[in-house]
CSV table of C-alpha atoms and ligand atoms in Angstrom, one decimal:
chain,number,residue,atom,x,y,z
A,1,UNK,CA,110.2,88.6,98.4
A,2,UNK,CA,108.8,89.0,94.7
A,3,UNK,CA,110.5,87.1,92.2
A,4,UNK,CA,112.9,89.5,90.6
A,5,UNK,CA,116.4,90.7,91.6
A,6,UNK,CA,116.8,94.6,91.9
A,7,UNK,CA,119.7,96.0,93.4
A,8,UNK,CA,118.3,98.1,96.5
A,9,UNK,CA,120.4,101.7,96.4
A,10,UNK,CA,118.4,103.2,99.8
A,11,UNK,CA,114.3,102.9,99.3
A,12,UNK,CA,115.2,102.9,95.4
A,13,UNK,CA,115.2,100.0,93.6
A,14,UNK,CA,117.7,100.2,90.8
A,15,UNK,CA,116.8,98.2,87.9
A,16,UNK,CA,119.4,96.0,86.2
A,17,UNK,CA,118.8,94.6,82.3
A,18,UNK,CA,118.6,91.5,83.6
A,19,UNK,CA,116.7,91.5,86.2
A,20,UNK,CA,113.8,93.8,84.5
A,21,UNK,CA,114.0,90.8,81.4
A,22,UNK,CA,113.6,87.9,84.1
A,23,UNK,CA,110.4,89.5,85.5
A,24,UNK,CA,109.6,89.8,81.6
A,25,UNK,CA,110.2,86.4,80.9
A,26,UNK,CA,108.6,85.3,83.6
A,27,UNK,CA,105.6,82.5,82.9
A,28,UNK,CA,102.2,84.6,82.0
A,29,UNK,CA,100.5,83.4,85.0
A,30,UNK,CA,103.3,84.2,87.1
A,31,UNK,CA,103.6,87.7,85.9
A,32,UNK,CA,100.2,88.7,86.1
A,33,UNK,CA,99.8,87.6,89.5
A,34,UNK,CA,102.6,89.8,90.4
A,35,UNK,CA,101.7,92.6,88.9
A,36,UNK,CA,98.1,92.4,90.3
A,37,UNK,CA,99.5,91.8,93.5
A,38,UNK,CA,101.5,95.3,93.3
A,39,UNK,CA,99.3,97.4,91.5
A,40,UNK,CA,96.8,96.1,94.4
A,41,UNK,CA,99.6,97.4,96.8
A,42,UNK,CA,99.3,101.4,95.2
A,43,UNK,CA,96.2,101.4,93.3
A,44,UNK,CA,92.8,100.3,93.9
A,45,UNK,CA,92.4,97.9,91.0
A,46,UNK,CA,88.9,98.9,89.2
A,47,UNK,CA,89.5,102.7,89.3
A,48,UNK,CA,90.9,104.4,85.8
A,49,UNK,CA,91.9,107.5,85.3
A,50,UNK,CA,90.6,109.3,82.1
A,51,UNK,CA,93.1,111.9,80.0
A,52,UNK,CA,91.7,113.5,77.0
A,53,UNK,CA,93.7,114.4,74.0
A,54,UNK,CA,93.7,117.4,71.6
A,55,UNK,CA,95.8,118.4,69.5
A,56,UNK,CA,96.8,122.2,69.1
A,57,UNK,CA,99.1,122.3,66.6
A,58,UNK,CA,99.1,119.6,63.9
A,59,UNK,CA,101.3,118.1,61.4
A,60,UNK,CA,104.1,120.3,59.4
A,61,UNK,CA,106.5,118.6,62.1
A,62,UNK,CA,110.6,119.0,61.3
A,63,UNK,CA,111.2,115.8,62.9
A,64,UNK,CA,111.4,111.8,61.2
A,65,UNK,CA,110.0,110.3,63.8
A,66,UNK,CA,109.2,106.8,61.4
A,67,UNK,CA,106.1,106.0,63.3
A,68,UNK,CA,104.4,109.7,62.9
A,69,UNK,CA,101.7,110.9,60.5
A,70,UNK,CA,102.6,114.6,61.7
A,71,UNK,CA,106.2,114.1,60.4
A,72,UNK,CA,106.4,116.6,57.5
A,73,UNK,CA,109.0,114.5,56.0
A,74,UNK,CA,106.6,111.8,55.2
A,75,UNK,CA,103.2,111.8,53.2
A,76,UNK,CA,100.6,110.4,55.4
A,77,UNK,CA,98.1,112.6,53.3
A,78,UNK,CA,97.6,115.3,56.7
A,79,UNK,CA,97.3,118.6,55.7
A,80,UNK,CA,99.7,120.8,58.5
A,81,UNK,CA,97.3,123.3,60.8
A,82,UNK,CA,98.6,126.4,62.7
A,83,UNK,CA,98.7,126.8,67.0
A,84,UNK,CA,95.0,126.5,67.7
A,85,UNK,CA,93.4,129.7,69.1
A,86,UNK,CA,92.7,129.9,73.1
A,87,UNK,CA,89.4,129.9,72.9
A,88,UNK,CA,88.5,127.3,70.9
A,89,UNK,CA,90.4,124.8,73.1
A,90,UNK,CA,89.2,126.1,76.4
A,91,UNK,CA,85.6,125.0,74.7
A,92,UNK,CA,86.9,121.7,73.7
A,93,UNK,CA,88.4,121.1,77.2
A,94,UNK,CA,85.4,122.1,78.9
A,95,UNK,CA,83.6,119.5,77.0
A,96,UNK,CA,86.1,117.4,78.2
A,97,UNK,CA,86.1,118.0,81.3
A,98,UNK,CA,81.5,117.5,81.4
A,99,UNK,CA,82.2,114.0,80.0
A,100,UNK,CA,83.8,113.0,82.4
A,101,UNK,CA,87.6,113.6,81.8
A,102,UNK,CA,90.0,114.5,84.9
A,103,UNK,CA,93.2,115.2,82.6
A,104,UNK,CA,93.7,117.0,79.8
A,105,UNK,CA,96.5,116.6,77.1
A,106,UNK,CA,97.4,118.9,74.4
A,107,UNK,CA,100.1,117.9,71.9
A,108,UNK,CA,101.8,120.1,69.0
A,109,UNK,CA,104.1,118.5,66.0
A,110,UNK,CA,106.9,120.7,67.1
A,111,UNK,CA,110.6,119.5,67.8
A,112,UNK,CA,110.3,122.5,70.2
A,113,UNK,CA,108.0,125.2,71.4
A,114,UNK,CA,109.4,128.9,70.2
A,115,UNK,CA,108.9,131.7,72.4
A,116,UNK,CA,106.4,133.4,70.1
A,117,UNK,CA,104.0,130.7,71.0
A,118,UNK,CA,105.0,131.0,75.0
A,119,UNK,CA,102.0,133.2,75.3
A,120,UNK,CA,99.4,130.9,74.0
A,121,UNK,CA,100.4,127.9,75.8
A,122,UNK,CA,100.4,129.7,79.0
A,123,UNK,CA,97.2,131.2,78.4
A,124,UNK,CA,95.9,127.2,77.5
A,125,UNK,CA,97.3,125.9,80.7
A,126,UNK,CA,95.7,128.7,82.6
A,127,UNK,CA,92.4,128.2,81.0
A,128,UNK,CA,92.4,124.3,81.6
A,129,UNK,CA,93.6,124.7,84.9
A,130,UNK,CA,90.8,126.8,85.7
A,131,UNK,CA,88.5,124.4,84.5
A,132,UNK,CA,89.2,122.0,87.4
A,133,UNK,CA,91.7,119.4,85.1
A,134,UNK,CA,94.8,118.6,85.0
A,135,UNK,CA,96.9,119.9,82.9
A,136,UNK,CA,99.3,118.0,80.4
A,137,UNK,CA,101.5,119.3,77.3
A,138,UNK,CA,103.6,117.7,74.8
A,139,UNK,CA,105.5,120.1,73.0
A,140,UNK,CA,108.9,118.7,71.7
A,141,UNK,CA,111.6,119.3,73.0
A,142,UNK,CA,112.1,121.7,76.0
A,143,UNK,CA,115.2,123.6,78.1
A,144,UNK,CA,115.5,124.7,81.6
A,145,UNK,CA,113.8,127.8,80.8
A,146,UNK,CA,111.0,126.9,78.8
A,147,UNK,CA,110.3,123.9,81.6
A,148,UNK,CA,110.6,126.8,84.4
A,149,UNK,CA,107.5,128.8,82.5
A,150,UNK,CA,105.7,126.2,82.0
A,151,UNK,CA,106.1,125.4,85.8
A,152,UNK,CA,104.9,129.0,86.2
A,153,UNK,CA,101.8,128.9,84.4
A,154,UNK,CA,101.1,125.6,86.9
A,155,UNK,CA,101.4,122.8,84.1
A,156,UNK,CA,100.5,119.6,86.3
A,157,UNK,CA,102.2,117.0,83.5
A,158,UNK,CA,104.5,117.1,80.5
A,159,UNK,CA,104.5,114.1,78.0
A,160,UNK,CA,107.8,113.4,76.8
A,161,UNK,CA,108.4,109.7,75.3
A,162,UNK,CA,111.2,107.6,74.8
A,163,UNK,CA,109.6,105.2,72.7
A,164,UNK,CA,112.1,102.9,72.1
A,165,UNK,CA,115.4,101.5,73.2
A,166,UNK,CA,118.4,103.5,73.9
A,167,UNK,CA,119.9,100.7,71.3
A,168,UNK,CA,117.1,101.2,68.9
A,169,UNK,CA,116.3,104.7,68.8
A,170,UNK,CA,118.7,105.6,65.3
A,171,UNK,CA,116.6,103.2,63.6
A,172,UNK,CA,113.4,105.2,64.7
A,173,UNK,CA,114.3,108.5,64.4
A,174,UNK,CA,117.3,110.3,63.4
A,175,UNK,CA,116.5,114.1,63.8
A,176,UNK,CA,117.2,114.2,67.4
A,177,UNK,CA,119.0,111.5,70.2
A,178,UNK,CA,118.0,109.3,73.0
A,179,UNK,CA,120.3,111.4,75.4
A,180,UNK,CA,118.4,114.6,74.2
A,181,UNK,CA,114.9,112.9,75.3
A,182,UNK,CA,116.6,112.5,78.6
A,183,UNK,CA,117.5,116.0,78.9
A,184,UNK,CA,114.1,117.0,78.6
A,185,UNK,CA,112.9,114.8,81.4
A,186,UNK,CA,115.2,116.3,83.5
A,187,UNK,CA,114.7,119.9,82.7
A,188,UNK,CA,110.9,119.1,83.0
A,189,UNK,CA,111.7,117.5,86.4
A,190,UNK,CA,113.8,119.6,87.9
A,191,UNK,CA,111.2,122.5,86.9
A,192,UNK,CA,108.7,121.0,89.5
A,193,UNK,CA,106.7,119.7,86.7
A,194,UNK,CA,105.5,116.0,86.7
A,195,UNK,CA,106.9,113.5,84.0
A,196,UNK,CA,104.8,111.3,81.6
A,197,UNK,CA,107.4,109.2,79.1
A,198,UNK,CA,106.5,106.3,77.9
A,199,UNK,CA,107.1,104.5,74.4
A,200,UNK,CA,105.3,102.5,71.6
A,201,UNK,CA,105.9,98.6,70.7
A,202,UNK,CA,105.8,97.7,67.0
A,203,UNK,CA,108.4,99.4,65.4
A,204,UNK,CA,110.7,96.7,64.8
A,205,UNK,CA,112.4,96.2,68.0
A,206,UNK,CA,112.9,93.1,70.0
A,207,UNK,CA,111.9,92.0,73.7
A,208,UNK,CA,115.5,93.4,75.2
A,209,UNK,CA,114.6,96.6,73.7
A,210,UNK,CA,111.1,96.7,75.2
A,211,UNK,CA,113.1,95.7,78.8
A,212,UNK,CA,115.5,98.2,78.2
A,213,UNK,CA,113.1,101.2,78.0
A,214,UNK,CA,111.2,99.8,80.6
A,215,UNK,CA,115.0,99.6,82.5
A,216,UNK,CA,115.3,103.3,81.9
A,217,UNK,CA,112.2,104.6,82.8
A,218,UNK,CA,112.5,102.9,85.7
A,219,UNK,CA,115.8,104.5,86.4
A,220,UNK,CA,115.0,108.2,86.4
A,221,UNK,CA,115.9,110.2,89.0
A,222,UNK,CA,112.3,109.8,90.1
A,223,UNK,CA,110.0,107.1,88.0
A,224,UNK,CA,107.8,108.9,85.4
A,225,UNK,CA,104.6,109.9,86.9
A,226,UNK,CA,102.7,108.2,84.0
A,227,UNK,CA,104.0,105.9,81.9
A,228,UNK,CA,102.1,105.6,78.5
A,229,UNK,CA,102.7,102.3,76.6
A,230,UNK,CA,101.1,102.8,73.2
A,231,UNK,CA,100.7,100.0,70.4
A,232,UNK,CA,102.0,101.2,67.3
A,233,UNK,CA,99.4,102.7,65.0
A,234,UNK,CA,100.6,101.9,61.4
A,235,UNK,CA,99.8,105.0,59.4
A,236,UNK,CA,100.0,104.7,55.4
A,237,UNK,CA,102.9,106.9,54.0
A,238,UNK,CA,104.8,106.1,56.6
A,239,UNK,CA,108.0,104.1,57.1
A,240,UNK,CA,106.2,101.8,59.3
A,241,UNK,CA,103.0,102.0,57.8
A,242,UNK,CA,104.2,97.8,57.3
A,243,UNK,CA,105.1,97.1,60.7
A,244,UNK,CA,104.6,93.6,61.7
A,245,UNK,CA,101.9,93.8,64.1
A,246,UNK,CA,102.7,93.1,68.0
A,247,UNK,CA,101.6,90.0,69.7
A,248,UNK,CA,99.2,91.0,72.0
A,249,UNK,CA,100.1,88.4,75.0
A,250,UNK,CA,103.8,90.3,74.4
A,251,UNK,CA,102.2,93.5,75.0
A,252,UNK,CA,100.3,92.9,78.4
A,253,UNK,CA,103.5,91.2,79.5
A,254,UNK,CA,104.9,95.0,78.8
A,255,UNK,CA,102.1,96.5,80.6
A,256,UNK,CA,102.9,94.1,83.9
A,257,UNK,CA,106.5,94.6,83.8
A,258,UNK,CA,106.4,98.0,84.1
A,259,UNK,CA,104.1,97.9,86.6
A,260,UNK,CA,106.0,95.5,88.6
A,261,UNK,CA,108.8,97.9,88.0
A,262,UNK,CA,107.0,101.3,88.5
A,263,UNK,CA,104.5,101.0,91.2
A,264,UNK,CA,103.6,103.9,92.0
A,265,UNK,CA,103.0,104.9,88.2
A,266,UNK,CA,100.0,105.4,86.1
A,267,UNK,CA,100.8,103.0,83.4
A,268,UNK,CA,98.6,104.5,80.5
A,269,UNK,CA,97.1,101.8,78.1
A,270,UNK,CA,97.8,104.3,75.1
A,271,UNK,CA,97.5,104.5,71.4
A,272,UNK,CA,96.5,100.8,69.5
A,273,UNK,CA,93.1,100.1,71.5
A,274,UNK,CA,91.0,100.3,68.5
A,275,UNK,CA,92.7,97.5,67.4
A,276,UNK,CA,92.7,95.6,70.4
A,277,UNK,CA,90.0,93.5,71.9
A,278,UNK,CA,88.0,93.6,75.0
A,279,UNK,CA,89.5,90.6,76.5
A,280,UNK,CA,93.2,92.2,75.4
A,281,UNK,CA,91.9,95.4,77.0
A,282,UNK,CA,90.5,93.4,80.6
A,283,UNK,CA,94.3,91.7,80.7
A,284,UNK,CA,96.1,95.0,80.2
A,285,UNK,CA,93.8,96.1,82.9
A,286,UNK,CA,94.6,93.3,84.9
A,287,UNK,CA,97.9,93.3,84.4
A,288,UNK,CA,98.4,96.8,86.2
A,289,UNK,CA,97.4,99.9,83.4
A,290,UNK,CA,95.1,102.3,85.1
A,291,UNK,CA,94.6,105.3,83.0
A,292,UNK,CA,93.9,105.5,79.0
A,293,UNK,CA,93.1,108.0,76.8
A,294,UNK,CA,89.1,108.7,75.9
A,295,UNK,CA,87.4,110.2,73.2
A,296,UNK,CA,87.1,108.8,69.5
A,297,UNK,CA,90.6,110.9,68.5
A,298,UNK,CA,93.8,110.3,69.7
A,299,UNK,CA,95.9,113.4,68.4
A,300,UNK,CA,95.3,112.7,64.5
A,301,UNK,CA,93.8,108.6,64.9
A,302,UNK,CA,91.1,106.7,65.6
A,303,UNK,CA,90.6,105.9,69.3
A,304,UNK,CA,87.2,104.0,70.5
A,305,UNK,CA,84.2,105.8,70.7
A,306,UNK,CA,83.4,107.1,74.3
A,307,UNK,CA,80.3,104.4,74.3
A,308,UNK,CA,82.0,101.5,73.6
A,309,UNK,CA,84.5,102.3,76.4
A,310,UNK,CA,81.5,102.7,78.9
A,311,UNK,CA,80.2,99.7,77.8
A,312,UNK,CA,83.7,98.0,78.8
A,313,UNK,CA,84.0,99.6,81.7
A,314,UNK,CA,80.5,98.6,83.2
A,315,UNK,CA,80.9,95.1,81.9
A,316,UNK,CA,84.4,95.1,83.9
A,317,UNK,CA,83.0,97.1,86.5
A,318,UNK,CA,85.7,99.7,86.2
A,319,UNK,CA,85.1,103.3,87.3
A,320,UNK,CA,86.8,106.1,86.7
A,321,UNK,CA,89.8,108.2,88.6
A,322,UNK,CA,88.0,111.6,90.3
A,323,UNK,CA,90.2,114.7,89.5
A,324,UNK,CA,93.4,114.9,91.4
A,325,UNK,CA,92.6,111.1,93.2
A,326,UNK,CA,96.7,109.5,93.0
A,327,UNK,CA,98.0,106.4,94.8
A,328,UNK,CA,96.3,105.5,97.3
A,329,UNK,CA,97.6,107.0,101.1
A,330,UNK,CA,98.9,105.0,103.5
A,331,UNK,CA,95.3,104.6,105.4
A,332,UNK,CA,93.5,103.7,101.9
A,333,UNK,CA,96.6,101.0,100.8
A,334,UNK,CA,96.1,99.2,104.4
A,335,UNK,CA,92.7,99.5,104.2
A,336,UNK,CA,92.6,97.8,100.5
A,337,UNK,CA,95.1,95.7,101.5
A,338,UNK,CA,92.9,94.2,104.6
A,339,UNK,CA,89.8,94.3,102.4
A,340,UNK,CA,91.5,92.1,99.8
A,341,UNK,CA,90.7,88.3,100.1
A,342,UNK,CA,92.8,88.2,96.9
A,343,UNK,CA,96.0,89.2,98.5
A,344,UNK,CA,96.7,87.4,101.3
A,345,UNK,CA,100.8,87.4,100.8
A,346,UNK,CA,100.5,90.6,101.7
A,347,UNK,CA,99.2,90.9,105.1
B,1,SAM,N1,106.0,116.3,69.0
B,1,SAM,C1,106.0,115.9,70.4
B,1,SAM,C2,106.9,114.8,70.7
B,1,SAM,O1,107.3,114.0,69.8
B,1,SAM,O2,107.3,114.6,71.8
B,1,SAM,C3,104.6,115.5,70.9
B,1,SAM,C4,103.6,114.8,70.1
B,1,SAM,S1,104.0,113.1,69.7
B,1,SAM,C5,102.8,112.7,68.5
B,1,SAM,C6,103.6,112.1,71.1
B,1,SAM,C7,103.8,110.6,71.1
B,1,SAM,O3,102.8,110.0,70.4
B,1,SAM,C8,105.1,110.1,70.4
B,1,SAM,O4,106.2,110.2,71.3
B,1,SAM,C9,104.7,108.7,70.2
B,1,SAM,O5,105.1,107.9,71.3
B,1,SAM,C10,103.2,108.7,70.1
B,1,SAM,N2,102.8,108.3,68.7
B,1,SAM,C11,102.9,109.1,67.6
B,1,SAM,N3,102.4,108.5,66.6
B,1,SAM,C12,102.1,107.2,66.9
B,1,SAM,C13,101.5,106.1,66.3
B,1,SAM,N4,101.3,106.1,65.0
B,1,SAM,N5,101.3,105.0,67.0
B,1,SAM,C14,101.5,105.0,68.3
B,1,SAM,N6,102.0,106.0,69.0
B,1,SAM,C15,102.3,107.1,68.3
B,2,DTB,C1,101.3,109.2,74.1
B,2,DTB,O1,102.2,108.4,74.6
B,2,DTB,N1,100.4,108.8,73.2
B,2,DTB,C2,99.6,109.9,72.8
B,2,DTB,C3,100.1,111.1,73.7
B,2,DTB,N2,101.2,110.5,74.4
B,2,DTB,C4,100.4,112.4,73.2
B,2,DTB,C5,99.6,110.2,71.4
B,2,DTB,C6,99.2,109.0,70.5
B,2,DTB,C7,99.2,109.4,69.1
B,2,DTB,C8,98.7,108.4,68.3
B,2,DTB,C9,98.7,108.7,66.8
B,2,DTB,C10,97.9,109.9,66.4
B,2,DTB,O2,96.8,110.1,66.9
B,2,DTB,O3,98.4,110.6,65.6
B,3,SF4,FE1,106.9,115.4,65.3
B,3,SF4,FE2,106.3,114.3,67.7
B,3,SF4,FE3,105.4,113.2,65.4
B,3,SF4,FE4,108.0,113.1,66.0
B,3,SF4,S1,106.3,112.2,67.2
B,3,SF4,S2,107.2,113.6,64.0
B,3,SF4,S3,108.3,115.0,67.1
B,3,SF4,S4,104.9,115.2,66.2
C-alpha cells in the first residue's frame, strides 16, 4: 500500500484533508517516487500531450478575478477585442494543428457565453474538430443548456478552474462563488462533455489551501479529465501584480500530489513556465505533469517559444502525445509495467 490514507467508497478513493496534506507533506524524495511510480502505472512517462491556446474573445471581462489582465475592472493596459471571426481561427488552429498540436483551446473573457455568440462557437468547434484536434473551450460560466449544445456541436473538453481554495476563493474573486464553479463542472459533466479544472498557486494562499483544491478536484463526481496547475503570472495593474513569488520545490510537490491523487488525469504544467527553469520543468515532469500548453502566447502572456521547448524536450527525451492517445489500456499499462526496471513494487 502507498503511503497515504484515502477512505475507499467502492473503486473510488475519496479523499480526506488530511490525508491529501500527508501525501503533500510527505519528504521530497518520498513523494516523487510515488508519484513516478503512479503516473508509471497510467502514463507512459516521456510522452506529453501538446494543447494550444487562442484566445477568441479578449479582455473587456465583467468579472474581478485578482489574478487576470482580461478583468475590465483592472488596468493591465489590454485593450478589449470582440468574438474572433470563424475563419480566422480555423487558420490559426490549422497552424496549430501542422506544428504539431493534438488539442486545441479557445478561451473568451466572458463570465458567460450569450446565445448571440452560440452560433460562432459551434461553428469553431465544428471547424477544429474537422481539423483532426481536440476540441477545448473556456467560456465562463455555463448552464445545463448551454453545456447540452456544446455537447452537440461535439466539444471534446471544457476548461473551467477552481483556482483556489473553497476557503480562499472571496479573497480572489468576488463577482461569482466557489459553489457556482462547481455547478459548471457538473452541468459540463453531465452534458457528456469532458472536464479540465484546475487552479493557479501564488495568489496568496497557504499549503492547506493548495491541498484543499487538490481535495476537491479529486472529489468530483468523476476526477477532472485534465487538471491544469498554473503558476501565477503577476500582471502589472493588477491586484496581484505583487504577489510573492511561489517556491518552486512547493510547486512540484503540487504537481505530485495531484498526481498521486488523480491518476488517471492529465496534470497540465500550465501558465508560469517562462519563469521556470529547465530543471524546474524536468521535476514537474518527473513528478507526474504530462501535457502543457505550446506556442509563445498563452491567452494574453508570454509562454516559451516553440524552439526552446523542443530543445527541452529532446534533451529530456520527451515526445509528444499523438491525437486522441489517453491512459494507457490495460495491455499497454502491463506491458510498461513489465518493461519497467524502475518499478519493481509493482509487479
Ligand atoms: N473567463 C473564463 C474563466 O474564467 O473561466 C476563461 C478564461 S480564464 C483566463 C482561464 C484561466 O486562466 C483562469 O481560470 C486562471 O486559472 C488562468 N489564469 C488567468 N490569468 C492568469 C495569470 N495571470 N496567471 C496564471 N493563470 C492565469
Ligand atoms: C488554464 O488553466 N490556463 C490557461 C487555460 N487554462 C485557459 C490560461 C492561462 C492564462 C495565463 C494568462 C494569460 O495569458 O492571460
Ligand atoms: Fe474574466 Fe476569466 Fe479573467 Fe476572470 S479569469 S477576469 S472570468 S477572463
Amino acid at each position: 500500500m502507498l503511503h497515504s490514507d484515502p477512505n475507499i467508497d467502492g473503486h473510488r478513493q475519496i479523499w480526506t484533508a488530511e490525508a491529501a496534506r500527508a501525501l503533500f507533506d510527505q519528504p521530497l524524495m518520498d513523494l516523487l517516487f510515488q508519484a513516478q511510480t503512479v503516473h508509471r502505472q497510467h502514463f507512459d512517462p516521456n510522452r506529453v500531450q501538446l494543447s494550444r491556446l487562442l484566445s477568441i474573445k479578449t479582455g473587456g471581462c465583467p468579472e474581478d478575478c485578482s489574478y487576470c489582465s482580461q478583468s475590465a475592472r483592472h488596468d493591465s493596459g489590454l485593450s478589449a477585442s470582440k468574438l474572433m471571426e470563424v475563419q480566422r481561427v480555423l487558420a490559426e488552429a490549422r497552424r496549430a494543428r501542422d506544428a504539431g498540436a493534438t488539442r486545441y483551446c479557445m478561451g473568451a473573457a466572458w463570465r458567460s457565453p450569450k446565445a448571440r455568440d452560440m452560433p460562432q462557437i459551434v461553428a469553431m468547434i465544428e471547424g477544429v474538430k474537422a481539423l483532426g484536434m481536440e476540441t477545448c473551450m473556456t467560456l465562463g460560466m455555463l448552464d445545463a443548456d448551454q453545456s447540452a449544445q456544446l455537447a452537440e456541436a461535439g466539444l471534446d473538453y471544457y476548461n473551467h478552474n477552481i483556482d483556489t481554495s473553497e476557503a480562499h476563493y472571496s479573497n480572489v474573486i468576488t463577482t461569482r462563488t466557489f459553489a457556482e464553479r462547481i455547478d459548471t463542472l457538473e452541468a459540463v459533466r453531465q452534458a457528456g462533455i469532458k472536464v479540465c479544472s484546475g487552479g493557479i498557486l501564488g495568489l496568496g494562499e497557504g499549503r492547506q489551501d493548495r491541498v484543499d483544491m487538490l481535495v476537491t478536484l479529486a472529489n468530483l463526481p468523476s476526477p477532472p479529465d485534465s487538471v491544469p496547475i498554473n503558476m501565477l503570472i503577476p500582471v502589472e495593474g493588477t491586484p496581484l501584480e505583487n504577489a510573492a513569488p511561489v517556491d518552486p520545490i512547493e510547486f512540484v510537490r503540487m504537481i505530485a500530489t495531484a498526481r498521486i491523487m488523480m491518476p488517471q488525469s492529465h496534470v497540465r504544467l500550465s501558465a508560469g513556465r517562462t519563469a521556470m527553469s529547465d530543471e524546474m520543468q524536468a521535476m514537474c515532469f518527473f513528478a507526474g505533469a504530462n501535457s502543457i500548453f505550446v506556442g509563445d502566447t498563452l491567452l494574453t502572456k508570454d509562454n516559451p517559444e516553440e524552439e526552446s521547448d523542443m530543445r527541452l524536450f529532446a534533451k529530456l527525451g520527451l515526445q509528444p502525445m499523438v491525437a486522441h492517445e489517453h491512459a494507457p489500456d490495460e495491455a499497454r499499462r502491463a506491458a510498461l509495467l513489465a518493461d519497467d526496471p524502475a518499478i519493481p513494487i509493482l509487479r
